[in-house]
PDB file of C-alpha atoms in Angstrom:
ATOM      1  CA  MET A 104     -10.934  -4.450   3.712  1.00 92.00           C
ATOM      2  CA  HIS A 105     -14.230  -6.250   4.205  1.00 95.00           C
ATOM      3  CA  PHE A 106     -15.369  -9.075   1.877  1.00 96.00           C
ATOM      4  CA  GLU A 107     -18.906 -10.376   1.397  1.00 97.00           C
ATOM      5  CA  LEU A 108     -18.511 -13.924   0.106  1.00 96.00           C
ATOM      6  CA  ASN A 109     -20.860 -16.453  -1.483  1.00 97.00           C
ATOM      7  CA  ASN A 110     -19.415 -19.973  -1.853  1.00 97.00           C
ATOM      8  CA  LEU A 111     -15.915 -18.597  -1.252  1.00 97.00           C
ATOM      9  CA  GLU A 112     -13.513 -18.591   1.638  1.00 95.00           C
ATOM     10  CA  ILE A 113     -10.766 -16.123   2.325  1.00 96.00           C
ATOM     11  CA  GLN A 114      -7.178 -16.880   3.247  1.00 93.00           C
ATOM     12  CA  GLY A 115      -6.720 -15.859   6.864  1.00 89.00           C
ATOM     13  CA  GLU A 116      -9.454 -13.678   8.327  1.00 90.00           C
ATOM     14  CA  ASN A 117     -11.833 -11.093   6.923  1.00 94.00           C
ATOM     15  CA  ASP A 118     -11.555  -7.377   7.763  1.00 93.00           C
ATOM     16  CA  GLN A 119      -7.778  -7.315   7.506  1.00 91.00           C
ATOM     17  CA  LEU A 120      -5.493  -4.290   7.296  1.00 89.00           C
ATOM     18  CA  TYR A 121      -3.181  -4.374   4.278  1.00 90.00           C
ATOM     19  CA  ILE A 122      -0.080  -2.233   3.817  1.00 88.00           C
ATOM     20  CA  ILE A 123       0.344  -1.383   0.139  1.00 88.00           C
ATOM     21  CA  ASP A 124       3.866  -0.942  -1.234  1.00 82.00           C
ATOM     22  CA  PRO A 125       3.676   2.255  -3.349  1.00 77.00           C
ATOM     23  CA  LEU A 126       6.627   1.105  -5.477  1.00 76.00           C
ATOM     24  CA  GLN A 127       4.845  -2.014  -6.731  1.00 84.00           C
ATOM     25  CA  GLU A 128       2.372  -1.889  -9.603  1.00 85.00           C
ATOM     26  CA  ARG A 129       0.702  -5.129  -8.466  1.00 90.00           C
ATOM     27  CA  GLN A 130       0.647  -6.697  -5.022  1.00 92.00           C
ATOM     28  CA  LEU A 131      -1.034  -9.867  -3.755  1.00 92.00           C
ATOM     29  CA  LEU A 132      -3.132  -9.093  -0.682  1.00 91.00           C
ATOM     30  CA  THR A 133      -5.045 -12.338  -0.068  1.00 94.00           C
ATOM     31  CA  ASN A 134      -6.518 -15.376  -1.807  1.00 95.00           C
ATOM     32  CA  LEU A 135     -10.152 -16.414  -2.309  1.00 96.00           C
ATOM     33  CA  SER A 136     -10.910 -20.061  -2.984  1.00 96.00           C
ATOM     34  CA  VAL A 137     -14.156 -21.745  -4.130  1.00 97.00           C
ATOM     35  CA  LYS A 138     -15.802 -23.970  -1.549  1.00 96.00           C
ATOM     36  CA  ASN A 139     -18.029 -26.018  -3.867  1.00 96.00           C
ATOM     37  CA  LYS A 140     -16.928 -26.039  -7.511  1.00 94.00           C
ATOM     38  CA  ARG A 141     -20.346 -27.288  -8.606  1.00 95.00           C
ATOM     39  CA  MET A 142     -22.046 -24.125  -7.415  1.00 96.00           C
ATOM     40  CA  ALA A 143     -21.866 -20.489  -8.500  1.00 97.00           C
ATOM     41  CA  TYR A 144     -19.800 -18.061  -6.484  1.00 96.00           C
ATOM     42  CA  LYS A 145     -19.473 -14.307  -6.136  1.00 96.00           C
ATOM     43  CA  PHE A 146     -17.991 -11.661  -3.872  1.00 96.00           C
ATOM     44  CA  ASN A 147     -18.150  -7.983  -3.049  1.00 96.00           C
ATOM     45  CA  TYR A 148     -15.782  -5.883  -1.006  1.00 95.00           C
ATOM     46  CA  THR A 149     -15.578  -2.498   0.655  1.00 95.00           C
ATOM     47  CA  TYR A 150     -12.465  -0.703   1.817  1.00 92.00           C
ATOM     48  CA  ARG A 151     -11.052   2.429   3.379  1.00 88.00           C
ATOM     49  CA  THR A 152      -7.614   3.862   2.667  1.00 88.00           C
ATOM     50  CA  ASN A 153      -5.211   6.256   4.303  1.00 87.00           C
ATOM     51  CA  LEU A 154      -1.662   7.411   3.734  1.00 89.00           C
ATOM     52  CA  GLY A 155       1.170   5.979   5.781  1.00 89.00           C
ATOM     53  CA  ASN A 156       1.760   2.754   7.682  1.00 88.00           C
ATOM     54  CA  HIS A 157      -0.850   2.210  10.379  1.00 86.00           C
ATOM     55  CA  ASN A 158       1.458  -0.294  12.138  1.00 86.00           C
ATOM     56  CA  LEU A 159       4.392   2.121  12.391  1.00 89.00           C
ATOM     57  CA  ASP A 160       5.201   3.223  15.938  1.00 88.00           C
ATOM     58  CA  GLU A 161       8.968   3.734  15.744  1.00 92.00           C
ATOM     59  CA  TYR A 162      10.390   6.788  13.997  1.00 95.00           C
ATOM     60  CA  ASP A 163      13.459   9.011  14.226  1.00 96.00           C
ATOM     61  CA  SER A 164      12.526  10.811  17.425  1.00 94.00           C
ATOM     62  CA  GLU A 165      15.994  12.436  17.577  1.00 95.00           C
ATOM     63  CA  PHE A 166      15.675  14.185  14.223  1.00 97.00           C
ATOM     64  CA  ILE A 167      16.223  17.954  14.435  1.00 98.00           C
ATOM     65  CA  TYR A 168      13.925  19.954  12.135  1.00 98.00           C
ATOM     66  CA  ASP A 169      14.643  23.272  10.439  1.00 98.00           C
ATOM     67  CA  LEU A 170      12.393  26.234  11.117  1.00 98.00           C
ATOM     68  CA  PRO A 171       9.812  26.602   8.304  1.00 98.00           C
ATOM     69  CA  PHE A 172      10.950  30.041   7.150  1.00 98.00           C
ATOM     70  CA  SER A 173      13.898  31.739   5.486  1.00 96.00           C
ATOM     71  CA  SER A 174      17.200  32.748   7.034  1.00 95.00           C
ATOM     72  CA  ALA A 175      17.347  36.141   8.802  1.00 94.00           C
ATOM     73  CA  LYS A 176      13.607  35.933   9.592  1.00 96.00           C
ATOM     74  CA  THR A 177      12.008  36.010  13.049  1.00 96.00           C
ATOM     75  CA  PHE A 178       8.512  34.819  13.987  1.00 97.00           C
ATOM     76  CA  LYS A 179       6.460  34.279  17.113  1.00 97.00           C
ATOM     77  CA  ILE A 180       4.680  31.062  18.102  1.00 96.00           C
ATOM     78  CA  ASN A 181       1.119  32.290  18.551  1.00 92.00           C
ATOM     79  CA  GLN A 182      -0.197  28.885  19.699  1.00 92.00           C
ATOM     80  CA  GLY A 183       1.967  25.963  20.749  1.00 92.00           C
ATOM     81  CA  TYR A 184       1.705  22.308  21.600  1.00 94.00           C
ATOM     82  CA  ASN A 185      -1.615  21.478  23.283  1.00 82.00           C
ATOM     83  CA  GLY A 186      -2.746  25.099  23.086  1.00 76.00           C
ATOM     84  CA  ASN A 187      -6.021  26.025  24.759  1.00 73.00           C
ATOM     85  CA  ARG A 188      -7.750  27.114  21.535  1.00 76.00           C
ATOM     86  CA  SER A 189      -7.608  24.900  18.442  1.00 77.00           C
ATOM     87  CA  HIS A 190      -4.584  22.825  19.557  1.00 81.00           C
ATOM     88  CA  GLN A 191      -6.169  20.981  22.448  1.00 77.00           C
ATOM     89  CA  ASN A 192      -4.725  17.446  22.655  1.00 84.00           C
ATOM     90  CA  GLN A 193      -2.662  18.166  19.549  1.00 90.00           C
ATOM     91  CA  ASN A 194       1.068  18.734  19.152  1.00 96.00           C
ATOM     92  CA  ALA A 195       0.905  21.543  16.596  1.00 95.00           C
ATOM     93  CA  LEU A 196       2.541  24.952  16.170  1.00 96.00           C
ATOM     94  CA  ASP A 197       1.156  28.230  14.816  1.00 97.00           C
ATOM     95  CA  PHE A 198       3.737  30.657  13.439  1.00 97.00           C
ATOM     96  CA  ASN A 199       2.383  34.202  13.343  1.00 96.00           C
ATOM     97  CA  MET A 200       3.505  35.313   9.869  1.00 96.00           C
ATOM     98  CA  PRO A 201       2.194  37.723   7.218  1.00 97.00           C
ATOM     99  CA  GLU A 202       0.467  36.450   4.111  1.00 97.00           C
ATOM    100  CA  GLY A 203       2.888  35.683   1.313  1.00 97.00           C
ATOM    101  CA  THR A 204       5.779  34.642   3.577  1.00 98.00           C
ATOM    102  CA  GLU A 205       7.997  31.964   2.035  1.00 98.00           C
ATOM    103  CA  ILE A 206       7.406  28.555   3.639  1.00 98.00           C
ATOM    104  CA  LYS A 207      10.391  26.213   3.682  1.00 98.00           C
ATOM    105  CA  ALA A 208      10.374  22.437   4.121  1.00 98.00           C
ATOM    106  CA  VAL A 209      11.408  21.509   7.653  1.00 98.00           C
ATOM    107  CA  ARG A 210      12.610  18.106   6.416  1.00 98.00           C
ATOM    108  CA  GLU A 211      13.186  16.274   3.141  1.00 98.00           C
ATOM    109  CA  GLY A 212      10.444  14.072   1.719  1.00 97.00           C
ATOM    110  CA  ILE A 213       7.819  13.458  -0.952  1.00 96.00           C
ATOM    111  CA  VAL A 214       4.759  15.669  -1.411  1.00 97.00           C
ATOM    112  CA  VAL A 215       1.630  13.509  -0.997  1.00 96.00           C
ATOM    113  CA  LYS A 216      -1.119  16.132  -0.833  1.00 97.00           C
ATOM    114  CA  VAL A 217      -1.606  19.686  -2.076  1.00 98.00           C
ATOM    115  CA  THR A 218      -4.706  21.870  -1.647  1.00 98.00           C
ATOM    116  CA  ASP A 219      -4.415  25.535  -2.557  1.00 97.00           C
ATOM    117  CA  THR A 220      -7.670  26.386  -4.338  1.00 97.00           C
ATOM    118  CA  ASN A 221      -9.605  27.773  -1.368  1.00 97.00           C
ATOM    119  CA  SER A 222      -9.907  31.438  -0.385  1.00 96.00           C
ATOM    120  CA  ILE A 223     -12.540  31.391   2.403  1.00 95.00           C
ATOM    121  CA  ASN A 224     -11.588  31.831   6.047  1.00 91.00           C
ATOM    122  CA  CYS A 225     -13.420  32.247   9.365  1.00 92.00           C
ATOM    123  CA  SER A 226     -12.907  31.696  13.082  1.00 88.00           C
ATOM    124  CA  GLU A 227     -15.329  28.754  13.293  1.00 88.00           C
ATOM    125  CA  GLU A 228     -14.197  25.107  13.104  1.00 88.00           C
ATOM    126  CA  ASP A 229     -16.660  24.567  10.262  1.00 91.00           C
ATOM    127  CA  CYS A 230     -14.226  26.497   8.038  1.00 92.00           C
ATOM    128  CA  LYS A 231     -11.672  23.716   8.488  1.00 91.00           C
ATOM    129  CA  LYS A 232     -13.001  22.241   5.236  1.00 94.00           C
ATOM    130  CA  TYR A 233     -11.534  25.250   3.426  1.00 96.00           C
ATOM    131  CA  ASN A 234      -7.985  24.712   4.721  1.00 96.00           C
ATOM    132  CA  ASN A 235      -5.276  24.930   2.102  1.00 98.00           C
ATOM    133  CA  GLU A 236      -2.411  22.595   2.908  1.00 98.00           C
ATOM    134  CA  ILE A 237       0.729  20.818   1.776  1.00 98.00           C
ATOM    135  CA  ILE A 238       1.554  17.404   3.270  1.00 98.00           C
ATOM    136  CA  ILE A 239       5.032  15.884   2.928  1.00 98.00           C
ATOM    137  CA  TYR A 240       5.972  12.274   3.706  1.00 96.00           C
ATOM    138  CA  HIS A 241       9.350  11.858   5.443  1.00 97.00           C
ATOM    139  CA  PRO A 242      11.858   8.982   5.130  1.00 95.00           C
ATOM    140  CA  ASP A 243      11.080   7.644   8.626  1.00 96.00           C
ATOM    141  CA  GLY A 244       7.334   7.364   7.962  1.00 94.00           C
ATOM    142  CA  THR A 245       6.267  10.623   9.598  1.00 97.00           C
ATOM    143  CA  PHE A 246       4.427  13.444   7.832  1.00 98.00           C
ATOM    144  CA  ALA A 247       4.504  17.238   8.002  1.00 98.00           C
ATOM    145  CA  GLU A 248       1.384  19.285   7.297  1.00 98.00           C
ATOM    146  CA  TYR A 249       1.723  22.967   6.414  1.00 98.00           C
ATOM    147  CA  THR A 250      -1.728  24.582   6.656  1.00 97.00           C
ATOM    148  CA  HIS A 251      -3.459  27.889   5.779  1.00 97.00           C
ATOM    149  CA  ILE A 252      -1.276  28.573   2.738  1.00 97.00           C
ATOM    150  CA  LYS A 253      -2.595  31.298   0.443  1.00 97.00           C
ATOM    151  CA  LYS A 254      -4.798  30.553  -2.550  1.00 97.00           C
ATOM    152  CA  GLY A 255      -2.531  29.358  -5.353  1.00 97.00           C
ATOM    153  CA  GLY A 256       0.308  29.440  -2.855  1.00 97.00           C
ATOM    154  CA  SER A 257       1.858  26.010  -3.424  1.00 98.00           C
ATOM    155  CA  ILE A 258       4.899  25.743  -5.686  1.00 97.00           C
ATOM    156  CA  VAL A 259       5.132  21.950  -5.346  1.00 98.00           C
ATOM    157  CA  ASN A 260       2.948  19.156  -6.705  1.00 97.00           C
ATOM    158  CA  ILE A 261       1.975  15.675  -5.543  1.00 95.00           C
ATOM    159  CA  GLY A 262       4.991  13.459  -6.151  1.00 93.00           C
ATOM    160  CA  SER A 263       7.541  16.280  -5.893  1.00 96.00           C
ATOM    161  CA  ASN A 264      10.743  15.394  -4.042  1.00 96.00           C
ATOM    162  CA  VAL A 265      11.772  18.218  -1.733  1.00 98.00           C
ATOM    163  CA  LYS A 266      14.919  18.782   0.266  1.00 98.00           C
ATOM    164  CA  LYS A 267      15.057  20.317   3.710  1.00 97.00           C
ATOM    165  CA  GLY A 268      15.069  24.075   3.246  1.00 97.00           C
ATOM    166  CA  ASP A 269      13.356  24.099  -0.157  1.00 98.00           C
ATOM    167  CA  ILE A 270      10.633  26.717  -0.642  1.00 98.00           C
ATOM    168  CA  ILE A 271       7.331  24.832  -0.948  1.00 98.00           C
ATOM    169  CA  GLY A 272       4.782  27.644  -0.885  1.00 98.00           C
ATOM    170  CA  TYR A 273       3.554  30.874   0.660  1.00 98.00           C
ATOM    171  CA  SER A 274       1.663  31.437   3.905  1.00 98.00           C
ATOM    172  CA  GLY A 275      -1.865  32.764   4.018  1.00 97.00           C
ATOM    173  CA  ASN A 276      -5.026  33.162   6.063  1.00 96.00           C
ATOM    174  CA  VAL A 277      -7.327  30.511   4.584  1.00 96.00           C
ATOM    175  CA  GLY A 278      -9.670  28.008   6.236  1.00 95.00           C
ATOM    176  CA  TRP A 279     -10.127  27.788  10.007  1.00 93.00           C
ATOM    177  CA  SER A 280      -8.044  30.827  10.836  1.00 93.00           C
ATOM    178  CA  THR A 281      -8.407  34.030  12.840  1.00 89.00           C
ATOM    179  CA  GLY A 282      -5.428  35.753  11.220  1.00 93.00           C
ATOM    180  CA  PRO A 283      -2.446  35.164   8.929  1.00 96.00           C
ATOM    181  CA  HIS A 284      -0.285  32.309  10.178  1.00 96.00           C
ATOM    182  CA  LEU A 285       1.306  28.964   9.340  1.00 98.00           C
ATOM    183  CA  HIS A 286      -0.033  25.895  11.139  1.00 97.00           C
ATOM    184  CA  LEU A 287       2.608  23.152  11.268  1.00 98.00           C
ATOM    185  CA  VAL A 288       2.155  19.648  12.625  1.00 97.00           C
ATOM    186  CA  ILE A 289       4.407  16.574  12.465  1.00 98.00           C
ATOM    187  CA  PHE A 290       2.504  13.309  12.786  1.00 97.00           C
ATOM    188  CA  LEU A 291       2.249   9.563  12.341  1.00 96.00           C
ATOM    189  CA  GLN A 292      -0.862   8.578  10.399  1.00 92.00           C
ATOM    190  CA  LYS A 293      -3.019   5.822  11.843  1.00 88.00           C
ATOM    191  CA  LEU A 294      -5.971   4.300  10.017  1.00 83.00           C
ATOM    192  CA  GLU A 295      -8.481   6.823  11.365  1.00 81.00           C
ATOM    193  CA  ASN A 296      -6.519   9.246  13.530  1.00 87.00           C
ATOM    194  CA  ARG A 297      -3.172  10.968  13.743  1.00 91.00           C
ATOM    195  CA  LYS A 298      -0.539  10.678  16.426  1.00 93.00           C
ATOM    196  CA  THR A 299       0.890  14.197  16.544  1.00 96.00           C
ATOM    197  CA  LEU A 300       4.505  14.521  17.642  1.00 97.00           C
ATOM    198  CA  LYS A 301       6.619  16.975  19.599  1.00 96.00           C
ATOM    199  CA  THR A 302       9.790  17.716  17.655  1.00 96.00           C
ATOM    200  CA  LYS A 303      12.924  19.781  18.186  1.00 97.00           C
ATOM    201  CA  PHE A 304      13.950  22.575  15.825  1.00 98.00           C
ATOM    202  CA  LYS A 305      17.229  24.307  15.066  1.00 97.00           C
ATOM    203  CA  THR A 306      17.031  27.899  16.266  1.00 97.00           C
ATOM    204  CA  GLY A 307      19.339  30.912  16.166  1.00 96.00           C
ATOM    205  CA  ASP A 308      22.537  30.108  14.280  1.00 96.00           C
ATOM    206  CA  GLY A 309      21.567  26.424  14.064  1.00 94.00           C
ATOM    207  CA  GLU A 310      23.843  25.281  16.872  1.00 93.00           C
ATOM    208  CA  CYS A 311      20.942  25.113  19.323  1.00 92.00           C
ATOM    209  CA  SER A 312      17.987  22.718  19.111  1.00 96.00           C
ATOM    210  CA  GLU A 313      14.868  22.984  21.249  1.00 97.00           C
ATOM    211  CA  TYR A 314      11.136  22.422  21.552  1.00 97.00           C
ATOM    212  CA  LEU A 315       9.348  25.577  20.487  1.00 96.00           C
ATOM    213  CA  GLU A 316       7.070  27.182  23.065  1.00 95.00           C
ATOM    214  CA  GLU A 317       3.936  29.288  22.838  1.00 93.00           C
ATOM    215  CA  LYS A 318       4.369  33.083  22.918  1.00 95.00           C
ATOM    216  CA  CYS A 319       8.135  32.801  22.323  1.00 96.00           C
ATOM    217  CA  ILE A 320       9.934  34.425  19.381  1.00 97.00           C
ATOM    218  CA  TYR A 321      12.403  32.454  17.262  1.00 97.00           C
ATOM    219  CA  ASN A 322      14.895  33.620  14.709  1.00 96.00           C
ATOM    220  CA  ARG A 323      16.702  31.672  12.004  1.00 97.00           C
ATOM    221  CA  ASN A 324      20.252  32.588  11.071  1.00 96.00           C
ATOM    222  CA  TYR A 325      21.280  29.466   9.181  1.00 96.00           C
TER     223      TYR A 325
END
């Protein structure tokens, strides 16, 4: 937050980063005090916001995620971590799945963003603005983004509490997409950028956990 001050001084320094507690209706961020009480004073401020805790670096790196689809289903990873197409320098996974496939939450959390009104898709990055997505905030401060869901394909709303394995929506082929698939990324949100994370998933009967790899096929029997 940046303040422009006239006859005022700010507690601490200007251009500070503030972490807002979402459970509090009111929260004191800083104090402004008048320098000369005989003169007029005024202030303006500008700010940027983002979800998550910019200062968070530690998270549950040992957490084992569920696969994002129903039991008895099998899907191929079309593009994996740091893929040479749209996943360069990004830890994201593309599950090659038909439109209308049930998407299940890989972890419990709170829904913080839902977009499912778009229907346009193309192979150019410019179509990224048409992505439909669901973003869920996890207990350890990480997020999961489920992208390219079909138009009207979300069955959750902002503020919904979801459990691991709940159906949250249906896959599609919307936005920056060359074919029907689910784009899944787990990340920590920084002020301007994301730190995308490699995570292990339960595969097979659920007794095995592993990092998913590009061009490999995974089944879920749990």
